[in-house]
CSV table of C-alpha atoms in Angstrom, one decimal:
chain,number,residue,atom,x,y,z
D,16,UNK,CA,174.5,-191.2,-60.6
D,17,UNK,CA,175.3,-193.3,-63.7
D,18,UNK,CA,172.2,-194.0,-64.7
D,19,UNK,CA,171.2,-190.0,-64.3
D,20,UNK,CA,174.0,-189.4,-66.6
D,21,UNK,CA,173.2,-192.3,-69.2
D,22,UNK,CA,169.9,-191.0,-69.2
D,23,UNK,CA,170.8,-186.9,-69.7
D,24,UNK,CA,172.8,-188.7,-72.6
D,25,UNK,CA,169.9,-190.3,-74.1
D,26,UNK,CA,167.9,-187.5,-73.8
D,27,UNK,CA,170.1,-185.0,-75.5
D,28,UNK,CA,170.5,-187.3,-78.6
D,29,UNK,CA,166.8,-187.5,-78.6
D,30,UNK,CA,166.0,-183.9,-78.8
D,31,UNK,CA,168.9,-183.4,-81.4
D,32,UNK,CA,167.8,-186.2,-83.9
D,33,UNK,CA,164.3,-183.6,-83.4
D,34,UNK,CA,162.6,-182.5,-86.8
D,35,UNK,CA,163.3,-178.6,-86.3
D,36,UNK,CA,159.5,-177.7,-85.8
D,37,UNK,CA,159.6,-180.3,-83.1
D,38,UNK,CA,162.2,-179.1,-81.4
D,39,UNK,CA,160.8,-175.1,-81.7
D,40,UNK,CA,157.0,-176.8,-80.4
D,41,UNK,CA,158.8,-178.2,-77.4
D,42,UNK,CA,160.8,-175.4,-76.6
D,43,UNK,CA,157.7,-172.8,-77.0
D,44,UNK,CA,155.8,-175.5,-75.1
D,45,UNK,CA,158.0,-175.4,-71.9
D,46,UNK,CA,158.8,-171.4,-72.1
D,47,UNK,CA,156.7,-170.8,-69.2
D,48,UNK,CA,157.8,-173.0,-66.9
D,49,UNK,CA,161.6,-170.8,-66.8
D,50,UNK,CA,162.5,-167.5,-65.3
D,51,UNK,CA,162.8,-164.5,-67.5
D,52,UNK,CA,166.8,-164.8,-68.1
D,53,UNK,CA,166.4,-168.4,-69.0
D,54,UNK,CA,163.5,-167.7,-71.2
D,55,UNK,CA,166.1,-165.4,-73.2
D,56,UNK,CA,168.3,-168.0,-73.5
D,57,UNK,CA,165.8,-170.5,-74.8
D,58,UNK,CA,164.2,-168.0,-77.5
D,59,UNK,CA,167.7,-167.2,-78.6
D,60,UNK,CA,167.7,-170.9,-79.4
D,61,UNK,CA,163.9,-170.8,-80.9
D,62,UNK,CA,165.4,-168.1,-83.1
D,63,UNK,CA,168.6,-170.1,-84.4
D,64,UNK,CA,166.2,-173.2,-85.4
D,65,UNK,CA,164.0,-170.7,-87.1
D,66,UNK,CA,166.7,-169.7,-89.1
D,67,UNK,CA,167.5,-173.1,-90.5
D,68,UNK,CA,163.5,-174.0,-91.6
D,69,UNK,CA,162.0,-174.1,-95.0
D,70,UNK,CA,159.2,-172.2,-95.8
D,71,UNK,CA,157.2,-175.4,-94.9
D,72,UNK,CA,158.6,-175.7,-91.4
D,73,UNK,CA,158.0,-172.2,-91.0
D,74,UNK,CA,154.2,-172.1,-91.8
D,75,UNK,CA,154.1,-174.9,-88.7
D,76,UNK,CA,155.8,-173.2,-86.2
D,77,UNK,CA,154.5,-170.0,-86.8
D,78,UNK,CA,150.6,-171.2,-87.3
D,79,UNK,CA,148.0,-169.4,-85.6
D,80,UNK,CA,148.2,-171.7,-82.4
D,81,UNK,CA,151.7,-170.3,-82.1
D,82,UNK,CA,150.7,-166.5,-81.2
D,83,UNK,CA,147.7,-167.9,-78.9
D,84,UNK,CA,150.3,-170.0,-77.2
D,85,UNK,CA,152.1,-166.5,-76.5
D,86,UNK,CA,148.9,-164.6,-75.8
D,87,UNK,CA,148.3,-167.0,-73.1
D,88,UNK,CA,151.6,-167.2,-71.7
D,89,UNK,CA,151.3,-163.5,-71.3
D,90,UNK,CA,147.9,-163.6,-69.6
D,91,UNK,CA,149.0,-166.4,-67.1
D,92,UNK,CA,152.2,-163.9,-66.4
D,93,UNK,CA,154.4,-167.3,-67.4
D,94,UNK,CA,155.8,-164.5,-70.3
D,95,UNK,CA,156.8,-160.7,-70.0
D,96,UNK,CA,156.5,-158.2,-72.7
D,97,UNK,CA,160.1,-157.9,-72.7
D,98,UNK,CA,160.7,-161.5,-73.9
D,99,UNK,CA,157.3,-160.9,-76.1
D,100,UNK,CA,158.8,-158.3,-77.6
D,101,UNK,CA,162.3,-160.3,-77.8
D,102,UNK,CA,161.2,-163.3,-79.6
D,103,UNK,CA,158.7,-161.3,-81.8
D,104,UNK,CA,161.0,-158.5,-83.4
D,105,UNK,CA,163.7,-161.5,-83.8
D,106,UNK,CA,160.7,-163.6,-85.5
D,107,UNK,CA,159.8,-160.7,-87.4
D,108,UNK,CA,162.9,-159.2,-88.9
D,109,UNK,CA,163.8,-163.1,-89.9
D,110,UNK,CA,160.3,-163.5,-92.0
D,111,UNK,CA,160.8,-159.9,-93.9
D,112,UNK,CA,164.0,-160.8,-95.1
D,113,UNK,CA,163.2,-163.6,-96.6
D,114,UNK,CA,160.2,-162.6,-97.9
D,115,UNK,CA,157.7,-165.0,-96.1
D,116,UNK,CA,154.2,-164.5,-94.7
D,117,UNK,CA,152.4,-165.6,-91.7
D,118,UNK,CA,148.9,-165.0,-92.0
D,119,UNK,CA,148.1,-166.7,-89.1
D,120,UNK,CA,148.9,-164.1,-86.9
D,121,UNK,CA,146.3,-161.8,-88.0
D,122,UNK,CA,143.6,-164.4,-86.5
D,123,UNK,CA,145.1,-164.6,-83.4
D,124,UNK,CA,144.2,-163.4,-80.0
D,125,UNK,CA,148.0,-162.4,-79.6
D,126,UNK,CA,147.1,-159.8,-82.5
D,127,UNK,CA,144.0,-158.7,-80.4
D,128,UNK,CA,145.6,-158.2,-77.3
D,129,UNK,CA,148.6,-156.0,-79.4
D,130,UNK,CA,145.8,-154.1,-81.1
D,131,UNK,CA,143.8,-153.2,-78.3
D,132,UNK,CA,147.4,-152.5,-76.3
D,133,UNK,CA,148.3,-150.1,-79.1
D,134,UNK,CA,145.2,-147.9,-79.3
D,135,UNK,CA,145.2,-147.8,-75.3
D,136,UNK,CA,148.3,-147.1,-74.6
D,137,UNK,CA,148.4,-143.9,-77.5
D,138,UNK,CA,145.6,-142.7,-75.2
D,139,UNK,CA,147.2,-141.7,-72.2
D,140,UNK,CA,148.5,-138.7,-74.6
D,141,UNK,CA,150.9,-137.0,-72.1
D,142,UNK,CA,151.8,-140.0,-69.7
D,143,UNK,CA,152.2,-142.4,-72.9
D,144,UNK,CA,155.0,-145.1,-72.3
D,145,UNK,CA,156.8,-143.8,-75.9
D,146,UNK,CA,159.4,-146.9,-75.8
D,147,UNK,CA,157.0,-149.3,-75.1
D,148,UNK,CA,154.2,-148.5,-77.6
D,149,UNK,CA,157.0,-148.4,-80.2
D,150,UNK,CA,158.2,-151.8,-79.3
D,151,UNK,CA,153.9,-153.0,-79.5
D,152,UNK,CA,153.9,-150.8,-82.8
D,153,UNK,CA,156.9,-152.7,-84.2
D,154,UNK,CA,156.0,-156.5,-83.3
D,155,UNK,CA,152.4,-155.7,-84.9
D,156,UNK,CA,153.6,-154.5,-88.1
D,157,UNK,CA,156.4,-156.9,-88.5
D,158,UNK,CA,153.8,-159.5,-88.6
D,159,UNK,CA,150.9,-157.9,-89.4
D,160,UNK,CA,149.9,-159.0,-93.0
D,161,UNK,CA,146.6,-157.9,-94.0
D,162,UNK,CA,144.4,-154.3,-93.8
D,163,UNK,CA,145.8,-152.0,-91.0
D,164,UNK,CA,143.3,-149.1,-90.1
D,165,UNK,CA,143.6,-146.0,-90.1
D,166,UNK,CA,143.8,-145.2,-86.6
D,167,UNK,CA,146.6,-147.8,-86.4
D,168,UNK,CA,148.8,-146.4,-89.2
D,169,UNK,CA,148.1,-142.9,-87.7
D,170,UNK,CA,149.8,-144.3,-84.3
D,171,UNK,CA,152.6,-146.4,-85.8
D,172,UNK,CA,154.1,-144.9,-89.3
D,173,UNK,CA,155.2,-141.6,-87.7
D,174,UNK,CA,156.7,-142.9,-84.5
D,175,UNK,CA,158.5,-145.5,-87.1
D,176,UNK,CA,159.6,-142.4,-89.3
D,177,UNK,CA,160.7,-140.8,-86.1
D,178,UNK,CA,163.3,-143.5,-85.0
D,179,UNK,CA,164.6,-143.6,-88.7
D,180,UNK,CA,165.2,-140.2,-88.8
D,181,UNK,CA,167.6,-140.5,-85.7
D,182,UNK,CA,170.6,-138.4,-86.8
D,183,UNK,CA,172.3,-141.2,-83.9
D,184,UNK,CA,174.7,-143.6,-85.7
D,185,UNK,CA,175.6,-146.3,-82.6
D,186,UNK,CA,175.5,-149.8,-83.6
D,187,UNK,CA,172.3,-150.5,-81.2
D,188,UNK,CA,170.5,-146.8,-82.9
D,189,UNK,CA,171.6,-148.5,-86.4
D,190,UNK,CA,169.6,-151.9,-85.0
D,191,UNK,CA,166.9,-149.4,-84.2
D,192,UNK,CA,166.1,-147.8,-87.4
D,193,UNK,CA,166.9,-151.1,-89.6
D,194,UNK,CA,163.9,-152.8,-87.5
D,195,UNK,CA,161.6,-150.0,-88.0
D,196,UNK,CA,162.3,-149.5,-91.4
D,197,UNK,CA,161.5,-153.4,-92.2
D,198,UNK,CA,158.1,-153.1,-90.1
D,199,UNK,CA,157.3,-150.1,-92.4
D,200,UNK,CA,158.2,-152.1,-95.3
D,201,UNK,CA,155.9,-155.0,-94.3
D,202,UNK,CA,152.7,-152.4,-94.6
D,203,UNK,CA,151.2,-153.9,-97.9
D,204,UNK,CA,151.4,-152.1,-101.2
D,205,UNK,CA,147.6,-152.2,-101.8
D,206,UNK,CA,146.6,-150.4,-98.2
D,207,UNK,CA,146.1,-147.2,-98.6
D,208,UNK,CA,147.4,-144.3,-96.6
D,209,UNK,CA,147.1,-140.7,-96.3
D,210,UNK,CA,150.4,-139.5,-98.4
D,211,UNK,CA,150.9,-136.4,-95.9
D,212,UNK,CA,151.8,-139.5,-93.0
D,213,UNK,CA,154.6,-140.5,-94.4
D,214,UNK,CA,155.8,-138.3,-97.9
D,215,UNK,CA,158.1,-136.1,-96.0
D,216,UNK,CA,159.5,-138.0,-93.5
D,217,UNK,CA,160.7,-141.0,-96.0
D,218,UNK,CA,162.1,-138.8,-98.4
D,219,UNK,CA,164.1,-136.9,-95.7
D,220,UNK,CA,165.6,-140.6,-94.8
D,221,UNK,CA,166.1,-141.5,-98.2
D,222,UNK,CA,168.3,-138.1,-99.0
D,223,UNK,CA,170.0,-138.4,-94.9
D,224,UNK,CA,171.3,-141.5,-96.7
D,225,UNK,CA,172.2,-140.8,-99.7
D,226,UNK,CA,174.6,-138.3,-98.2
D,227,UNK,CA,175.8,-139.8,-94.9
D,228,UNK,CA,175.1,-143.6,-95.4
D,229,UNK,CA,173.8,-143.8,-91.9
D,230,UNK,CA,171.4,-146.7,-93.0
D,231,UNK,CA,172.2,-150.8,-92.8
D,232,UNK,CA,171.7,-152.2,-96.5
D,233,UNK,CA,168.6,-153.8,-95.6
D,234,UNK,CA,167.4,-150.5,-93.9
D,235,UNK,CA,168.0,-148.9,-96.8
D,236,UNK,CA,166.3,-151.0,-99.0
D,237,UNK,CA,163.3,-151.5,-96.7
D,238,UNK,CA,162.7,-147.4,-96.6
D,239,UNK,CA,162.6,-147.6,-100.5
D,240,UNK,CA,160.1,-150.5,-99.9
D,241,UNK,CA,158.0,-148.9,-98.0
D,242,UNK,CA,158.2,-145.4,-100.2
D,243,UNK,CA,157.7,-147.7,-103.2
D,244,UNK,CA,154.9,-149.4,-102.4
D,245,UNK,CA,153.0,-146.1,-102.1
D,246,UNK,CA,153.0,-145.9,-105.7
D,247,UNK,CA,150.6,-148.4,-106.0
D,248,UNK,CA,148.1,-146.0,-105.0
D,249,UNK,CA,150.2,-142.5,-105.8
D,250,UNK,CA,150.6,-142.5,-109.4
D,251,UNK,CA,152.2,-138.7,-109.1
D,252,UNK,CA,155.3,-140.6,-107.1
D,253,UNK,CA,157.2,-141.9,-110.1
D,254,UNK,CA,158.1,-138.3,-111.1
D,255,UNK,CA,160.3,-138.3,-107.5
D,256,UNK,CA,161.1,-141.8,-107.3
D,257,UNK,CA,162.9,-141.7,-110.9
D,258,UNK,CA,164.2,-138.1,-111.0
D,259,UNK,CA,164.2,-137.0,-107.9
D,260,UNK,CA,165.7,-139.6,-105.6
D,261,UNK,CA,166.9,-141.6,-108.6
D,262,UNK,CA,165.7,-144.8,-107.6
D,263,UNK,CA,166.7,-146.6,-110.5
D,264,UNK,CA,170.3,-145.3,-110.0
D,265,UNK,CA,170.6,-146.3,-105.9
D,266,UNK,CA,169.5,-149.7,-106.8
D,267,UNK,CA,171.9,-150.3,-109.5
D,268,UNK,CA,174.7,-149.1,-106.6
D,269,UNK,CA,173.6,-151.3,-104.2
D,270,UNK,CA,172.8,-154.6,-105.9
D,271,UNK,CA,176.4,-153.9,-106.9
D,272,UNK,CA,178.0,-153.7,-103.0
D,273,UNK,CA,176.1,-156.3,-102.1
D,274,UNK,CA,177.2,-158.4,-104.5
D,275,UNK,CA,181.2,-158.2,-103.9
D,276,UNK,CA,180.2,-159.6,-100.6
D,277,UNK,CA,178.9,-162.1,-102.0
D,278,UNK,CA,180.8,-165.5,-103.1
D,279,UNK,CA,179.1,-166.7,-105.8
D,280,UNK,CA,181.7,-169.5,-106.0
D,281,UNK,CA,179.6,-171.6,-102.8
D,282,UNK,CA,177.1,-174.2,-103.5
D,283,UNK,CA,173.2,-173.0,-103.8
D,284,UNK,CA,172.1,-174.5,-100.5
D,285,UNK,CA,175.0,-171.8,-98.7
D,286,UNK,CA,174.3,-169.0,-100.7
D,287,UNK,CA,170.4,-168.6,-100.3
D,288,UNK,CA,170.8,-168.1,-96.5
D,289,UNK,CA,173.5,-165.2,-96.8
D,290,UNK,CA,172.1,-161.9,-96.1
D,291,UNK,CA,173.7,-160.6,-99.0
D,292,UNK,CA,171.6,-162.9,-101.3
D,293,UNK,CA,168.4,-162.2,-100.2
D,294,UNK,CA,168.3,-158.1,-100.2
D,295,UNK,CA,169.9,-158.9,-103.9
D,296,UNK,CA,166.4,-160.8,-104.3
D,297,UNK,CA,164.4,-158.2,-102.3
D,298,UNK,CA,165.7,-155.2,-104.6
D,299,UNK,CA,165.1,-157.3,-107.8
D,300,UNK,CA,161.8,-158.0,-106.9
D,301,UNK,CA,161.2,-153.9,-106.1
D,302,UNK,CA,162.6,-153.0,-109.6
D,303,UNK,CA,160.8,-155.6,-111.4
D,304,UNK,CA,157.4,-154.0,-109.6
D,305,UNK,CA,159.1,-150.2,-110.3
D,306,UNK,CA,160.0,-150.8,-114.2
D,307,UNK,CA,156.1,-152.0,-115.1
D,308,UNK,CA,154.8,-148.6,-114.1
D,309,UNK,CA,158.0,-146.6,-115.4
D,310,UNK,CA,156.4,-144.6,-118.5
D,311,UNK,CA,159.9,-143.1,-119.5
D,312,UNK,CA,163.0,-144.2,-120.8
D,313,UNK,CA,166.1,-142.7,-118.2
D,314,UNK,CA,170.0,-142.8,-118.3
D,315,UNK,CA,169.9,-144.6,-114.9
D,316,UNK,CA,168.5,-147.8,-116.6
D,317,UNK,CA,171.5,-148.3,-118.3
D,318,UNK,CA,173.3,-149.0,-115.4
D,319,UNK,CA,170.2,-150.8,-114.3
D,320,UNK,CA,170.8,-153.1,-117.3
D,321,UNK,CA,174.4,-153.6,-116.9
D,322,UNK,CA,174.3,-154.5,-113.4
D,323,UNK,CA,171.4,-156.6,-113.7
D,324,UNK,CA,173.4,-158.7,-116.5
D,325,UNK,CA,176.7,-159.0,-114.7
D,326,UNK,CA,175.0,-160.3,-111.9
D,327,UNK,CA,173.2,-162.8,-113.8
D,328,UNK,CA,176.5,-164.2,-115.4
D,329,UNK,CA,177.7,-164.1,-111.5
D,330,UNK,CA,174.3,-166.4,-110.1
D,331,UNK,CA,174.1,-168.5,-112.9
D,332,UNK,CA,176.0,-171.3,-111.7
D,333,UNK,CA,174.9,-171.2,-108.1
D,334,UNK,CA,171.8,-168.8,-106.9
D,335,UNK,CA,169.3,-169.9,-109.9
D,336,UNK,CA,166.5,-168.1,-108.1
D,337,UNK,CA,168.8,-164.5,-108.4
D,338,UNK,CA,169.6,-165.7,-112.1
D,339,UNK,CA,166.1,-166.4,-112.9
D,340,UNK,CA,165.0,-163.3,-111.2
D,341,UNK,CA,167.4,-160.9,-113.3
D,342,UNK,CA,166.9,-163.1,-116.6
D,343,UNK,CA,162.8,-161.7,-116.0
D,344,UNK,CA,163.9,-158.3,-114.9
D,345,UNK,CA,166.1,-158.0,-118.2
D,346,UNK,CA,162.9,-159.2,-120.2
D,347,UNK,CA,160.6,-156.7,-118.7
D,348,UNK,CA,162.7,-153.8,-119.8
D,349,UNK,CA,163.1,-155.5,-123.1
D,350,UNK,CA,159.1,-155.2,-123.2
D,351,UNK,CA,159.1,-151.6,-122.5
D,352,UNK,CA,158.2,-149.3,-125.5
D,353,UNK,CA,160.8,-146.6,-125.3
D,354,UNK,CA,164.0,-149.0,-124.7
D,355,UNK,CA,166.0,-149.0,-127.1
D,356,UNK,CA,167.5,-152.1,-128.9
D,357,UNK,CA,170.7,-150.8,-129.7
D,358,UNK,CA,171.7,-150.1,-126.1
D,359,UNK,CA,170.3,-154.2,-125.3
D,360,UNK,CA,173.0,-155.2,-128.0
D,361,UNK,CA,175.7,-152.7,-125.9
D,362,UNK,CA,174.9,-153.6,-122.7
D,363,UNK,CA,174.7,-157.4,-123.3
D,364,UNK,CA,171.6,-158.3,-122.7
D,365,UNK,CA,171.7,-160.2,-126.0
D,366,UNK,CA,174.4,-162.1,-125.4
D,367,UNK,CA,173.3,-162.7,-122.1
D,368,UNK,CA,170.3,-164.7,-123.4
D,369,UNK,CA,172.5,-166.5,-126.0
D,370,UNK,CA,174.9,-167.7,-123.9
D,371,UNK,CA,172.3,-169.8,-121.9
D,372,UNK,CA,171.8,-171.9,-124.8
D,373,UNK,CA,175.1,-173.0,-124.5
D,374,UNK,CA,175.4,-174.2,-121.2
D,375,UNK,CA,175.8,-177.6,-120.2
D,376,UNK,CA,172.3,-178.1,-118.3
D,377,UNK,CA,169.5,-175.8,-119.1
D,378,UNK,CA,167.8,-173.7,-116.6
D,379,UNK,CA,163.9,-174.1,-117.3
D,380,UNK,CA,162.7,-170.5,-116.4
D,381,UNK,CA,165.2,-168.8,-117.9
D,382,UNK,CA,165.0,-170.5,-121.2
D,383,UNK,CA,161.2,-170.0,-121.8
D,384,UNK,CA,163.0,-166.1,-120.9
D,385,UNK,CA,164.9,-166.5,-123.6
D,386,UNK,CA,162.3,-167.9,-126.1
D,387,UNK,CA,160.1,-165.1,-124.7
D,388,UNK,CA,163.0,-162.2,-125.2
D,389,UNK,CA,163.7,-162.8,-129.3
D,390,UNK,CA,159.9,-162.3,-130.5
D,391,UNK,CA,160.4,-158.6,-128.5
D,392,UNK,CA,163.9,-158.3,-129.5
D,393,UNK,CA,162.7,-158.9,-133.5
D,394,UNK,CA,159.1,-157.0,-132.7
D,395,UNK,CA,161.3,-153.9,-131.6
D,396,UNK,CA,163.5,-154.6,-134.6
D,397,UNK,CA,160.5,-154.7,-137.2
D,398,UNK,CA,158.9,-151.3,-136.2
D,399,UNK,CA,159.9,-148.4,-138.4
D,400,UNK,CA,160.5,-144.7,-136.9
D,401,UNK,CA,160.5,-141.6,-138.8
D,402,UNK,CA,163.9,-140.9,-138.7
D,403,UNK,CA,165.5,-141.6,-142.0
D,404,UNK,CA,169.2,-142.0,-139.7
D,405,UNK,CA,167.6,-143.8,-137.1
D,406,UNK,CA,166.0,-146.4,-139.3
D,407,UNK,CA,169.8,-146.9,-141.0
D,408,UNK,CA,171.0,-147.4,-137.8
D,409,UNK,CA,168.0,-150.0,-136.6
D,410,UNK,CA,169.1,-151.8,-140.1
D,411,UNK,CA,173.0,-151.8,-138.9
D,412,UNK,CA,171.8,-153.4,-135.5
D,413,UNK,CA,169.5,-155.9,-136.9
D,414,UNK,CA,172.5,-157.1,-139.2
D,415,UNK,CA,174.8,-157.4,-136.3
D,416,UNK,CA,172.2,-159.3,-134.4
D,417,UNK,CA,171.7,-161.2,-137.5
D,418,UNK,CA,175.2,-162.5,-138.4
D,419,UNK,CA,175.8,-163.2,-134.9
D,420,UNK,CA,173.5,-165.8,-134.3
D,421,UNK,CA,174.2,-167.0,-137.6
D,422,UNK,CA,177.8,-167.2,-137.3
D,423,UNK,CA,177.6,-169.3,-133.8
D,424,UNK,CA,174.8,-171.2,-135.0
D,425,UNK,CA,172.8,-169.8,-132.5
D,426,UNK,CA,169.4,-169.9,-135.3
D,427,UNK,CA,169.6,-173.6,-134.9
D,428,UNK,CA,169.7,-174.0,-132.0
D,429,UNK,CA,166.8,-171.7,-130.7
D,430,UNK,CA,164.3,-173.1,-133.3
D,431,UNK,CA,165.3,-176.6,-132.6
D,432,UNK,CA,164.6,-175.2,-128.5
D,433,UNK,CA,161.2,-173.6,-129.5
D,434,UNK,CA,160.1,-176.9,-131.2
D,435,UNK,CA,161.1,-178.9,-128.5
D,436,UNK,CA,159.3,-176.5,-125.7
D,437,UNK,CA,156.7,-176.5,-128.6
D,438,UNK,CA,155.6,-179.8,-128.4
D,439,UNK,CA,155.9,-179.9,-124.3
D,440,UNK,CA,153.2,-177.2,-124.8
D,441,UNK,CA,155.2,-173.9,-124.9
D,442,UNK,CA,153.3,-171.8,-127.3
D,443,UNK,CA,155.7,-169.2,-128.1
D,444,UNK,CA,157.7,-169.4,-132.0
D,445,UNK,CA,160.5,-167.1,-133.0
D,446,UNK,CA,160.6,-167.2,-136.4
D,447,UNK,CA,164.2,-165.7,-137.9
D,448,UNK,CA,163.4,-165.0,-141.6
D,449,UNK,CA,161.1,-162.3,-140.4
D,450,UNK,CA,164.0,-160.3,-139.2
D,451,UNK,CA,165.1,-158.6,-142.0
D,452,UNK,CA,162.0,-158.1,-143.4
């Protein structure tokens, strides 16, 4: 009796001292030898070590000998579709949120088998099993990473649409819609699709929201994911996106709410696992994608600008991706034609770039941002307009820029910078006597 204790003992301490992909291989190995309620219980604890890999641990355990593992369990009957279904949509939602891909399910026979189930099942019309196709629909587009046919988005987008558009606002009809908006969003921004599939129906969830905020923030953000990844392929979106459903304006709002529930005071390591943090990241990346195509200067990207700089100063110390992110973002819309540099100097985005010369330890990116930002910044500063006011003004602003960098010694210590990064192989130069010119 002893020695079965000691040995329990020894084998827990074993399986805890475990490298995390060892310990989700062993548990995926033995799923089929338990019942269907202990199966729950062990891919609730597949789905906590899941949480706590790197993106290196997580290629491993989700490799393509993973899904064939599943597929097989399923054809022995050692696995239901109800704990399929469980330990895929957990799997799922976990990879879209923080932004990882697992090709390897789209060689799988697991993919196959979901395929095939799919297209089946959609053909018994009138005695079609609606919850359980939408649950195959979901698990295949939440991993699904490459082309999806046309048959296949015909099938899924609309039923996905549908459960979004749920007027129902229960925590478990809020689950719902949050997990098939992030399948949507997973539906690559190069595939096309037929715009009368889904125009209507995202839209109408997009306003529903705007108005009732019936959405989670990460359903919210995954619908404008999914809308703006369209654009890609439907260059006559931008005119809605930006005027009529004010994109530009939303994301400004929400970067801001997710950001007070955010503390910024924690250490890196804590802060990159909160939810918060990564739909931050997620609507960065969207804008950055969004502001390349935008052809028109709007009012909303003001308040793009000033959130995007207040939440650099709040990431700087501890989320340097977020602060690297926003440092780019600000550069891009310093790159676009009709921005003007007057509201940079306002808003600032100038200072913002300053002040990182000044910290204590250097972030890499975000200086070669910097030494990338003041060539546009001066560029935008040479060109003349026809105004004869305007171009007093643009003189007025240069001089401000001027004596302010000046004044804090900032010249100095940007050329001495550039000549460092210079001879590291940087090729960029920002050369300051050309500024007044």
């Amino acid at each position: 009796m002893i020695m079965d204790a000691c040995g329990n003992v020894e084998r827990k301490k074993e399986i805890q001292e475990m490298p995390l992909f060892d310990k989700f291989s062993k548990l995926l190995f033995e799923l089929g030898n338990y019942n269907e309620d202990e199966q729950k219980v062990k891919i609730e604890e597949m789905h906590k070590l899941i949480a706590k890999m790197n993106k290196k641990e997580l290629d491993c355990a989700f490799s393509k000998e993973t899904f064939n593992k599943i597929n097989k369990m399923i054809e022995e009957d050692k696995l239901s579709f109800e704990n399929t279904f469980l330990f895929l949509r957990q799997a799922g939602h976990f990879k879209e949120l923080n932004n990882f891909k697992f090709y390897s399910f789209d060689e799988s026979q697991l993919n196959k088998r979901i395929r095939k189930m799919i297209v089946d099942e959609e053909k018994k019309k009138e005695e079609v099993n609606e919850k359980f196709l939408v649950d195959l629909c979901e698990c295949y587009l939440l991993h699904k990473d490459c082309y999806i046919s046309e048959k296949l988005q015909n099938i899924c987008i609309p039923r996905h649409l549908k459960i979004a558009l749920d007027k129902e606002e229960s925590e478990k009809a809020q689950k719902e819609k949050e997990t098939a908006l992030i399948a949507l969003s997973n539906i690559d921004k190069h595939q096309e699709i037929n715009k009368k599939l889904y125009q209507n129906g995202a839209i109408e969830i997009i306003r529903h929201h705007q108005e009732h905020h019936n959405l989670t923030r990460l359903a919210y953000q995954s619908i404008w994911q999914f809308y703006t990844n369209r654009q890609h392929k439907e260059r006559e979106l931008e005119e809605i996106i930006v005027n009529e459903v004010h994109f530009f304006r939303e994301a400004s709002r929400e970067m801001e709410e997710l950001a007070k529930c955010v503390d910024w005071r924690k250490t890196e390591k804590v802060l990159e696992k909160t939810k918060e943090v990564q739909i931050i990241l997620k609507w960065i990346q969207m804008i950055k994608r969004l502001t390349w195509n935008a052809r028109t200067w709007k009012d909303e990207f003001s308040e793009l600008i000033c959130c995007n700089v207040c939440l650099s100063r709040a990431a700087r110390e501890n989320e340097s991706e977020i602060f690297e992110e926003c440092s780019s973002l600000l550069l891009d819309i310093t790159r676009m034609k009709n921005v003007d540099v007057d509201c940079l100097l306002k808003k600032g985005v100038i200072d913002l770039f300053l002040e990182e010369f000044l910290q204590p330890t250097l972030n890499k990116g975000v200086a070669y941002q910097s030494l990338d930002f003041f060539p546009e910044l001066f560029g935008k500063l040479k060109k003349k307009v026809n105004n004869e006011r305007s171009n007093e003004e643009r003189e007025t602003t240069k001089l401000e820029i001027y004596e302010k960098m000046e004044e804090d010694g900032f010249e100095d210590i940007i050329i001495s910078l550039g000549e460092i990064l210079s001879f590291l192989g940087y090729n960029n130069s920002v050369y300051f006597s050309t500024v007044l010119e």
